[in-house]
Tab-separated table of C-alpha atoms in Angstrom:
chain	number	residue	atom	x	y	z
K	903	UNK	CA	0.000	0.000	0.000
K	904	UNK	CA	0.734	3.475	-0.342
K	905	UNK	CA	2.741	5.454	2.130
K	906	UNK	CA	0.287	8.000	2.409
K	907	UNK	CA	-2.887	5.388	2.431
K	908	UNK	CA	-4.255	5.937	6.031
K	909	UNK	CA	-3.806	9.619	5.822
K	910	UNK	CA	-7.451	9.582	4.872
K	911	UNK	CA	-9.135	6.975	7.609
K	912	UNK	CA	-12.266	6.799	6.124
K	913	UNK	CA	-11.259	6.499	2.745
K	914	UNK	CA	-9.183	3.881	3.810
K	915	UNK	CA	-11.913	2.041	5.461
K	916	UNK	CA	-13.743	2.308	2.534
K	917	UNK	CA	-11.511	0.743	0.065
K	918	UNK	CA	-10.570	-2.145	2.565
K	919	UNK	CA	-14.374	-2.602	2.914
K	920	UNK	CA	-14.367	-2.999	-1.060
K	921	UNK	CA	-11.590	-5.255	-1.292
K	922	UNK	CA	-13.272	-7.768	1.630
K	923	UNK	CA	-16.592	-7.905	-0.632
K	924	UNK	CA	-14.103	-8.995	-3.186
K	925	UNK	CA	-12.712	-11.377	-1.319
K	926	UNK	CA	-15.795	-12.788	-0.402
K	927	UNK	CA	-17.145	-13.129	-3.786
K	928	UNK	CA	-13.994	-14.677	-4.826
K	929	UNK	CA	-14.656	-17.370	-1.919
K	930	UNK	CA	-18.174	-17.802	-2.834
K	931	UNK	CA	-17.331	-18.093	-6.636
K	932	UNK	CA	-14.599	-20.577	-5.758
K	933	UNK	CA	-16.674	-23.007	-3.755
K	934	UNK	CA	-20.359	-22.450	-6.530
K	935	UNK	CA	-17.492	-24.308	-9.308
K	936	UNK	CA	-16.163	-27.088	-6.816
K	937	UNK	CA	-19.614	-28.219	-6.010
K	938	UNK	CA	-20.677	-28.365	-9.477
K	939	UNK	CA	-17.785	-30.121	-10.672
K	940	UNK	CA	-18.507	-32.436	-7.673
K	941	UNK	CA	-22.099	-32.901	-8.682
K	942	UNK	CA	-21.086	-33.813	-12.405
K	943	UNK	CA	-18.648	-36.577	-11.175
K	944	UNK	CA	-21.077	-37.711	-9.085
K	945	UNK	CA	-24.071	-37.671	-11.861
K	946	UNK	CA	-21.295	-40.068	-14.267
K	947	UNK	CA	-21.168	-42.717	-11.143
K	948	UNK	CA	-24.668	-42.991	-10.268
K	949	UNK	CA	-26.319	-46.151	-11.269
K	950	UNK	CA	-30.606	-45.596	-11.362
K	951	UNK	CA	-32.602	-43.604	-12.397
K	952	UNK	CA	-33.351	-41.868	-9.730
K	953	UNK	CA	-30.115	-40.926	-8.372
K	954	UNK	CA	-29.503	-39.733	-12.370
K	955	UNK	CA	-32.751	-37.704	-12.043
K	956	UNK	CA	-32.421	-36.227	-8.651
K	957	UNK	CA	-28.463	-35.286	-8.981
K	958	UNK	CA	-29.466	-34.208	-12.424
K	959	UNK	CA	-31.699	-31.742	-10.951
K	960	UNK	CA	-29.031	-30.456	-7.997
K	961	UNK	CA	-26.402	-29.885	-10.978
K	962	UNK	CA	-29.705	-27.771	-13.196
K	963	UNK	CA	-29.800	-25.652	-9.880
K	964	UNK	CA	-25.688	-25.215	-9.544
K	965	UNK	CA	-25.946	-23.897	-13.044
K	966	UNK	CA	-28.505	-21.803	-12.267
K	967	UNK	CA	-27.369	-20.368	-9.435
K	968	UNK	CA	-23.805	-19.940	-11.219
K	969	UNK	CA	-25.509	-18.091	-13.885
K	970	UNK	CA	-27.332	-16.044	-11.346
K	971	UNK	CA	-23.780	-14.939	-10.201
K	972	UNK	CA	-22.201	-14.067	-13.076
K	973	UNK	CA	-24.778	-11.993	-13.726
K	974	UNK	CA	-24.653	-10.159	-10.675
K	975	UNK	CA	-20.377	-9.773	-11.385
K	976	UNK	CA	-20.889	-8.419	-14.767
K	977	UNK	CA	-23.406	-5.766	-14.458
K	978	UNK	CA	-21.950	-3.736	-11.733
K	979	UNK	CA	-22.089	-0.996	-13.278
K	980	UNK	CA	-23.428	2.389	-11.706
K	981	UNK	CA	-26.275	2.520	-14.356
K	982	UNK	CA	-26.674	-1.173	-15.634
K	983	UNK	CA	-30.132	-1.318	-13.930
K	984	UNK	CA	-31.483	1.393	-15.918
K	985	UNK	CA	-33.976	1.413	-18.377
K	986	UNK	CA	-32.623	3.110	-21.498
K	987	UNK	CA	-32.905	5.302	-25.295
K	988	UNK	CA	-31.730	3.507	-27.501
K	989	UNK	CA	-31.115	5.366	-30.877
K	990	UNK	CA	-30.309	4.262	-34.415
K	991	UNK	CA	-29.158	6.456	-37.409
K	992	UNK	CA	-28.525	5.887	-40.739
K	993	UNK	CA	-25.002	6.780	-42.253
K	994	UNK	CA	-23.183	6.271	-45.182
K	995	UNK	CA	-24.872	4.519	-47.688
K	996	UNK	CA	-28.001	6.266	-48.838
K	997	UNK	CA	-31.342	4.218	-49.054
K	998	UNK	CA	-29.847	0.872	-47.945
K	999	UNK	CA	-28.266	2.672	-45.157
K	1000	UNK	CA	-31.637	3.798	-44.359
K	1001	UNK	CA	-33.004	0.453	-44.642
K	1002	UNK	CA	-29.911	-1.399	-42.716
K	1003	UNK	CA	-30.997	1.247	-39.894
K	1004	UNK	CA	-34.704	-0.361	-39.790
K	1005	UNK	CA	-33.247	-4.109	-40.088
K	1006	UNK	CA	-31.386	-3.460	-37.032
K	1007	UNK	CA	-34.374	-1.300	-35.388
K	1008	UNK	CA	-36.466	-4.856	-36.311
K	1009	UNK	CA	-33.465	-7.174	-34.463
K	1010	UNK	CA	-33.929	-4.848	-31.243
K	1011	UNK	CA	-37.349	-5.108	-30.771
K	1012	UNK	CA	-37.396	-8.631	-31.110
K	1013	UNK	CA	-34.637	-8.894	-29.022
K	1014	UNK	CA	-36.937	-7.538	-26.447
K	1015	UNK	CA	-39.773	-9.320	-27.359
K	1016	UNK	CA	-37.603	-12.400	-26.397
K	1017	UNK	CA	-36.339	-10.960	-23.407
K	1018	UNK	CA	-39.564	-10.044	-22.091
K	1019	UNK	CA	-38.370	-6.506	-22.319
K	1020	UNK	CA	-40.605	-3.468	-23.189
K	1021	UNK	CA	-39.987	-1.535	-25.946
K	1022	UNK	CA	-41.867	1.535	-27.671
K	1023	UNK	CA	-40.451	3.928	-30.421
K	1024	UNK	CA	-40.724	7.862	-29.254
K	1025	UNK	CA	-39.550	9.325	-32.286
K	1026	UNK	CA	-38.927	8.202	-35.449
K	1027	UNK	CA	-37.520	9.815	-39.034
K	1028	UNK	CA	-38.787	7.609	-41.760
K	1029	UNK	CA	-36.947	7.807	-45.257
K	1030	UNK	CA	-37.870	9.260	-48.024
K	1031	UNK	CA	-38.075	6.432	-50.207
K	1032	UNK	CA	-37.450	3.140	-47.558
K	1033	UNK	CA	-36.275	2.911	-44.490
K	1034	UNK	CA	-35.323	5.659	-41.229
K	1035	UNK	CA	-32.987	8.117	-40.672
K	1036	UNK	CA	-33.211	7.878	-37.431
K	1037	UNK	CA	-35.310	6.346	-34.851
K	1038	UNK	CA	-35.225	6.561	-30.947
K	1039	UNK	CA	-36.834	3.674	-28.711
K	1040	UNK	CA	-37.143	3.416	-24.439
K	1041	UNK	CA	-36.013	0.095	-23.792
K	1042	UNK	CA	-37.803	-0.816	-19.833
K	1043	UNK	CA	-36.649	-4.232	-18.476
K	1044	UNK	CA	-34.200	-5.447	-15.801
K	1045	UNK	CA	-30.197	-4.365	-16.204
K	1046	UNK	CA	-31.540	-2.835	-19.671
K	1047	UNK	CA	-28.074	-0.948	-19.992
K	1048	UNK	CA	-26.266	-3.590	-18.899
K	1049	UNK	CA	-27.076	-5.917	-21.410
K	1050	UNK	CA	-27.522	-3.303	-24.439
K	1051	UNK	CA	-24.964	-0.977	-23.394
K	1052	UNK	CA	-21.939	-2.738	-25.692
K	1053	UNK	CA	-24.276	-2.382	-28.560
K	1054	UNK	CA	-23.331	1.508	-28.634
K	1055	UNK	CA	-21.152	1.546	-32.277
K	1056	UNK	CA	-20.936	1.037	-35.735
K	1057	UNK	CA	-23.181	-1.915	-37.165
K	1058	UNK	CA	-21.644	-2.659	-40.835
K	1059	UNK	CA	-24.115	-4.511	-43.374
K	1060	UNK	CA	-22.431	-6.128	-46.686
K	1061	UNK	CA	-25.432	-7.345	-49.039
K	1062	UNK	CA	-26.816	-7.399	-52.527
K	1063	UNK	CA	-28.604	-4.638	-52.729
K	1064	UNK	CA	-32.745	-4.821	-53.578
K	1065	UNK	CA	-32.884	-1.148	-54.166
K	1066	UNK	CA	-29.974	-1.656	-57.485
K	1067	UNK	CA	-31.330	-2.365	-60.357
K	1068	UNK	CA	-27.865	-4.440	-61.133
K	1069	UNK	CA	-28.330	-5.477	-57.269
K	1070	UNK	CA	-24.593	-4.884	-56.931
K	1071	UNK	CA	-22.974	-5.456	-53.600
K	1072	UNK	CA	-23.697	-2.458	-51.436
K	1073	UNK	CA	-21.812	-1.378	-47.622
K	1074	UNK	CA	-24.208	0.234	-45.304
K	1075	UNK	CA	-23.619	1.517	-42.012
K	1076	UNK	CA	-25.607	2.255	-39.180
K	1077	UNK	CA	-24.808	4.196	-35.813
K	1078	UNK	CA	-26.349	2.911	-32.034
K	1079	UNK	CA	-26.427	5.084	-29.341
K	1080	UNK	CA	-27.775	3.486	-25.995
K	1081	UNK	CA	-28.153	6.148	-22.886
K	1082	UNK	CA	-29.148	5.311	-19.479
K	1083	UNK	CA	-32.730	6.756	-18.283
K	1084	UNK	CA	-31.753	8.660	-15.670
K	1085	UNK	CA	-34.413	10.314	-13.219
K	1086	UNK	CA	-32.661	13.365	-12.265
K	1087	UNK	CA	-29.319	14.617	-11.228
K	1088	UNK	CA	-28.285	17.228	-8.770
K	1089	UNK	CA	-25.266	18.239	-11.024
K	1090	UNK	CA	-27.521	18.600	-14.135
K	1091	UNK	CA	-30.057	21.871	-13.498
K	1092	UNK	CA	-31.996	22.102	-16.721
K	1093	UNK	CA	-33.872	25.953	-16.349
K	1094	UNK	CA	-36.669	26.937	-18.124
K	1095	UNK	CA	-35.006	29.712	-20.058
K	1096	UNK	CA	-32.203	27.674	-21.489
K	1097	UNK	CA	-35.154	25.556	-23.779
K	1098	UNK	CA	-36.824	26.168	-26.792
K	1099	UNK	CA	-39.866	24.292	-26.949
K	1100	UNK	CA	-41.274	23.598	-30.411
K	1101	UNK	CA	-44.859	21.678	-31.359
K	1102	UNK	CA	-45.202	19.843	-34.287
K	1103	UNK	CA	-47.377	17.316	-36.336
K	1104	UNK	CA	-46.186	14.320	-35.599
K	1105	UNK	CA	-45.588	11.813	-38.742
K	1106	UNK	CA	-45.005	8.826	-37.333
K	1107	UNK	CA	-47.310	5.746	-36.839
K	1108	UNK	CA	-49.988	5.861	-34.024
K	1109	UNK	CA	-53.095	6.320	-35.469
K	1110	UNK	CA	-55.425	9.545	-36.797
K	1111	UNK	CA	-54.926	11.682	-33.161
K	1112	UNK	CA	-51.183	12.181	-34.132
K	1113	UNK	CA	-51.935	13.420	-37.790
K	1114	UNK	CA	-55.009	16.056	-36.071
K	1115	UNK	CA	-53.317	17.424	-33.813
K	1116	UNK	CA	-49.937	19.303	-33.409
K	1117	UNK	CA	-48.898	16.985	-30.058
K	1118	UNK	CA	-45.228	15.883	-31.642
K	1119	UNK	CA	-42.573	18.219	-29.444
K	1120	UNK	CA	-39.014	19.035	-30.363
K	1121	UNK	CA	-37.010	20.683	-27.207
K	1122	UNK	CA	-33.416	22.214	-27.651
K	1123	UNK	CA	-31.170	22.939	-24.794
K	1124	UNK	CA	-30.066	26.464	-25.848
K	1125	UNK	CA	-26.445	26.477	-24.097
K	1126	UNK	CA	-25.558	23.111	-25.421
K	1127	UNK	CA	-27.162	22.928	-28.958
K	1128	UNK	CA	-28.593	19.496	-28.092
K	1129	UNK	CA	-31.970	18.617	-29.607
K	1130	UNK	CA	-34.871	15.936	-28.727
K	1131	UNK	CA	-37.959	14.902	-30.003
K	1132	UNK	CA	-40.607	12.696	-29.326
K	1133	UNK	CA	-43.906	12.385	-31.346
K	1134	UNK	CA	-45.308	8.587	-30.593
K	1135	UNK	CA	-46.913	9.752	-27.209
K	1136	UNK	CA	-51.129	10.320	-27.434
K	1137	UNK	CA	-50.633	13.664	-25.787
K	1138	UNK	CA	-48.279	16.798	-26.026
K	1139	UNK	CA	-47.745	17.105	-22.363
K	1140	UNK	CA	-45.975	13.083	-22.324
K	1141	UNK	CA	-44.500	13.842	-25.648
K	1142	UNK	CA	-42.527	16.968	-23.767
K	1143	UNK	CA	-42.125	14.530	-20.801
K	1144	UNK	CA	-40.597	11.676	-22.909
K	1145	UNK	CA	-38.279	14.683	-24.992
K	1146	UNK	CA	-36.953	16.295	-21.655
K	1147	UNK	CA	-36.009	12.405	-20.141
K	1148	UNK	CA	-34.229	12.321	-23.360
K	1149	UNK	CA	-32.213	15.330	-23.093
K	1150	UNK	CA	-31.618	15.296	-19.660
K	1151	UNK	CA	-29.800	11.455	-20.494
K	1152	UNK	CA	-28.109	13.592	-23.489
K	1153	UNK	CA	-26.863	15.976	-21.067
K	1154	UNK	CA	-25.794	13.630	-18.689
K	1155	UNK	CA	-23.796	11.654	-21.555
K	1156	UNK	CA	-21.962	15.218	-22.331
K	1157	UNK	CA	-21.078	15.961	-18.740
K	1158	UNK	CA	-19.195	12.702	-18.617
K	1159	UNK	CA	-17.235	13.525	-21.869
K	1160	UNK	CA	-16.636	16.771	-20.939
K	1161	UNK	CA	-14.983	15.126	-17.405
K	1162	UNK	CA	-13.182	12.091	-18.406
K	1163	UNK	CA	-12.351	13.392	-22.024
K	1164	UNK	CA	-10.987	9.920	-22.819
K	1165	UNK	CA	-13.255	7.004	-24.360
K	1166	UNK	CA	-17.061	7.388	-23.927
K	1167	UNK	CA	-18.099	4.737	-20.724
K	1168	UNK	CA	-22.233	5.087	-21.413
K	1169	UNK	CA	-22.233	6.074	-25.376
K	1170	UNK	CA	-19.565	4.241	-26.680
K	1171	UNK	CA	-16.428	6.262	-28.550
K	1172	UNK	CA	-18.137	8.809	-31.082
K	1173	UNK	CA	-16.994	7.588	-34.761
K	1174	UNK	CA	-18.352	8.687	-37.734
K	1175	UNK	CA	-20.842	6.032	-39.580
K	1176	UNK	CA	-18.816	4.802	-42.401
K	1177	UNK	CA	-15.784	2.409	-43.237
K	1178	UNK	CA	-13.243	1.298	-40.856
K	1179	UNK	CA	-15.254	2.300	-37.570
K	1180	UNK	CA	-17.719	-0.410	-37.251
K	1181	UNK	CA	-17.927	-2.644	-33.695
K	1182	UNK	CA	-19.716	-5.531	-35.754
K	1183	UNK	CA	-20.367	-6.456	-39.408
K	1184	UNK	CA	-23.093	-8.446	-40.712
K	1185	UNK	CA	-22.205	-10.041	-43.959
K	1186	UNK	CA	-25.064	-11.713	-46.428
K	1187	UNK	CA	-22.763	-11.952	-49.608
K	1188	UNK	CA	-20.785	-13.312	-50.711
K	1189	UNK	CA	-20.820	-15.609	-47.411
K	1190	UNK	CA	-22.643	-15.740	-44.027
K	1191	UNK	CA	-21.361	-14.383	-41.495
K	1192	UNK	CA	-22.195	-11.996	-38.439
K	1193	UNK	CA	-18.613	-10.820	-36.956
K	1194	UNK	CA	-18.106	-8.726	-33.572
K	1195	UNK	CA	-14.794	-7.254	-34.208
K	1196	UNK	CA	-13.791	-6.354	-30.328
K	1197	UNK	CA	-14.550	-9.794	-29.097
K	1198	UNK	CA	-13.983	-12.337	-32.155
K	1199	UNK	CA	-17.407	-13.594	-31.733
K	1200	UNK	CA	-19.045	-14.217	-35.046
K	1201	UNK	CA	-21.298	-16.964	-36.338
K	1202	UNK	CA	-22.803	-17.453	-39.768
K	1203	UNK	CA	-26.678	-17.420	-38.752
K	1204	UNK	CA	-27.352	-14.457	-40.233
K	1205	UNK	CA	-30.656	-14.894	-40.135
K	1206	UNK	CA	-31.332	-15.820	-36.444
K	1207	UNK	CA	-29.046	-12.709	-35.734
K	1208	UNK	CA	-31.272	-10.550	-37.263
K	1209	UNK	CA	-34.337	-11.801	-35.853
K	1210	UNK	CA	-33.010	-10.810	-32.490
K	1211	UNK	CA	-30.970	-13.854	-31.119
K	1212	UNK	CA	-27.950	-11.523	-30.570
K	1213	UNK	CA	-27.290	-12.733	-26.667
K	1214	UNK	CA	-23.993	-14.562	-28.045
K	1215	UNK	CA	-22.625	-11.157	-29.077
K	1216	UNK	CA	-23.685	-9.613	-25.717
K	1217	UNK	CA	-22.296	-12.422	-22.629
K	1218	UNK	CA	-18.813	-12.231	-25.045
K	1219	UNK	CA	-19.271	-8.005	-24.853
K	1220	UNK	CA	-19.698	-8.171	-20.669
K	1221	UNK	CA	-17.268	-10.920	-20.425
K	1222	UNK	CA	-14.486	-9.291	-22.405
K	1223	UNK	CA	-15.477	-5.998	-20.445
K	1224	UNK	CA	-14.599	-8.221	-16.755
K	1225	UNK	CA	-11.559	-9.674	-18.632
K	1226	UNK	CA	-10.586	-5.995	-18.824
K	1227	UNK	CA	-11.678	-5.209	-14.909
């Protein structure tokens, strides 16, 4: 330790504190893999049925309970409970960048549909001829940021194109921000003055109310240039509710680049949505394959990827991030 470590007692206290719990969950990790490696040797010398069935069910519960944990390790996080935005752009590209942005707005909500996770677009940019330019959705469901928050990046699509006549191979990219919902902050004061509240007709699905009326609202934070919308909502007053949760997550996001000025931690490092910046790359042609380039993972079910089965991509995104702890 430190020469100067006890200088501050209660700091001290604290971090010893800390590295007990750690030492504890070490212990208690330790001894959850020695009894399941027990109950599997015992399970390969048991002779009935019975003993197969009920040390069968024992080792079901180990693994249970040893998935239970390393869930609990890897989303320690301050804000991997949150619910979250979750936004998609289009980028370079053109039409099928547009489209590539609503395949991968399609793979998130079933995601959640899977996950038992609930998910309802707030604002939403459609193309002009296929597609969105952009598209925001609130993501509510246990350790929402913790599983989605790796997903923050470039997303890469290789394909034949349907919107080329020739249907020549076309590379579209895609940008996903993911932002925790956060309630409020004492450090973050947002004042009436600084916002510039704007009404709109809204454009989006959700029926003949939101092409009547002018509910859609667009807010921007006046010191910071930062600008939200929401439109889905049945009334202006939760449309301006949704947009401020928004911004005040935006604002939040800024603060910490503005304080750590090193890689993003919530956002994921801001890169521009073209070549040579993408986190994953799904490939249709010439071959199948679905590649995450920070972990390796990859696997050529294209098709199950893109129908939401992407929880492969996220355990090897929070297990490389405690490799990294």
């Amino acid at each position: 330790m430190a020469g100067n470590f006890w200088e501050n007692n209660d700091n001290a206290k604290a971090i010893l504190q800390q590295a007990e719990a750690l030492r504890k969950i070490i212990i208690r990790f330790e001894k959850l893999s020695e009894d399941i490696s027990d109950i599997k040797e015992f399970l390969e010398i048991s002779k009935t049925d019975e003993e197969k069935r009920q040390i069968g069910e024992m080792l079901r519960v180990g693994e249970k309970e040893m998935e239970d944990f390393e869930r609990f390790v890897l989303f320690s996080g301050e804000y991997d409970e949150n619910n979250i935005f979750l936004t998609i752009q289009s980028g370079a590209g053109g039409v099928d960048a547009q489209d590539w942005a609503e395949m991968l707005l399609r793979m998130y909500l079933r995601w959640c549909e899977l996950s038992d996770y609930n998910a309802r677009i707030i604002d939403e940019s459609r193309g002009t001829e296929a597609g969105i330019k952009s598209v925001t959705v609130q993501i509510e469901g246990i350790y929402a940021y913790g599983n989605l928050k790796h997903e923050a990046g470039i997303h890469r699509l290789v394909r034949l194109s349907p919107f080329n006549a020739d249907q020549l191979r076309q590379t579209s990219f895609a940008r996903v921000e993911v932002l925790p919902i956060i309630d409020s902050l004492k450090e973050i004061m947002i004042e009436e003055k600084d916002l510039r509240i704007d009404t709109f007709r809204a454009s989006g699905a959700g029926g003949q109310h939101v092409n009547k009326t002018d509910s859609a609202v667009r807010i921007t934070h006046l010191p910071s240039g930062i600008v939200t919308s929401c439109q889905n909502e049945r009334s202006q007053s939760q449309n301006k509710e949704r947009a401020i949760a928004l911004l005040l997550a935006k604002l939040h996001q800024q603060a910490i680049e503005v304080k750590k000025q090193e890689t993003n931690e919530i956002r994921g490092e801001a890169k521009s949505a073209q070549w040579g910046n993408q986190i994953r790359s799904y490939v249709l042609h010439p071959y199948m394959l679905v590649k995450d380039h920070r972990t390796g993972e990859e696997t050529p079910h294209t098709r199950e990827v893109l129908n939401g089965s992407i929880d492969r991509f996220i355990q090897a995104s929070l297990r490389g991030q405690k490799k990294q702890m």
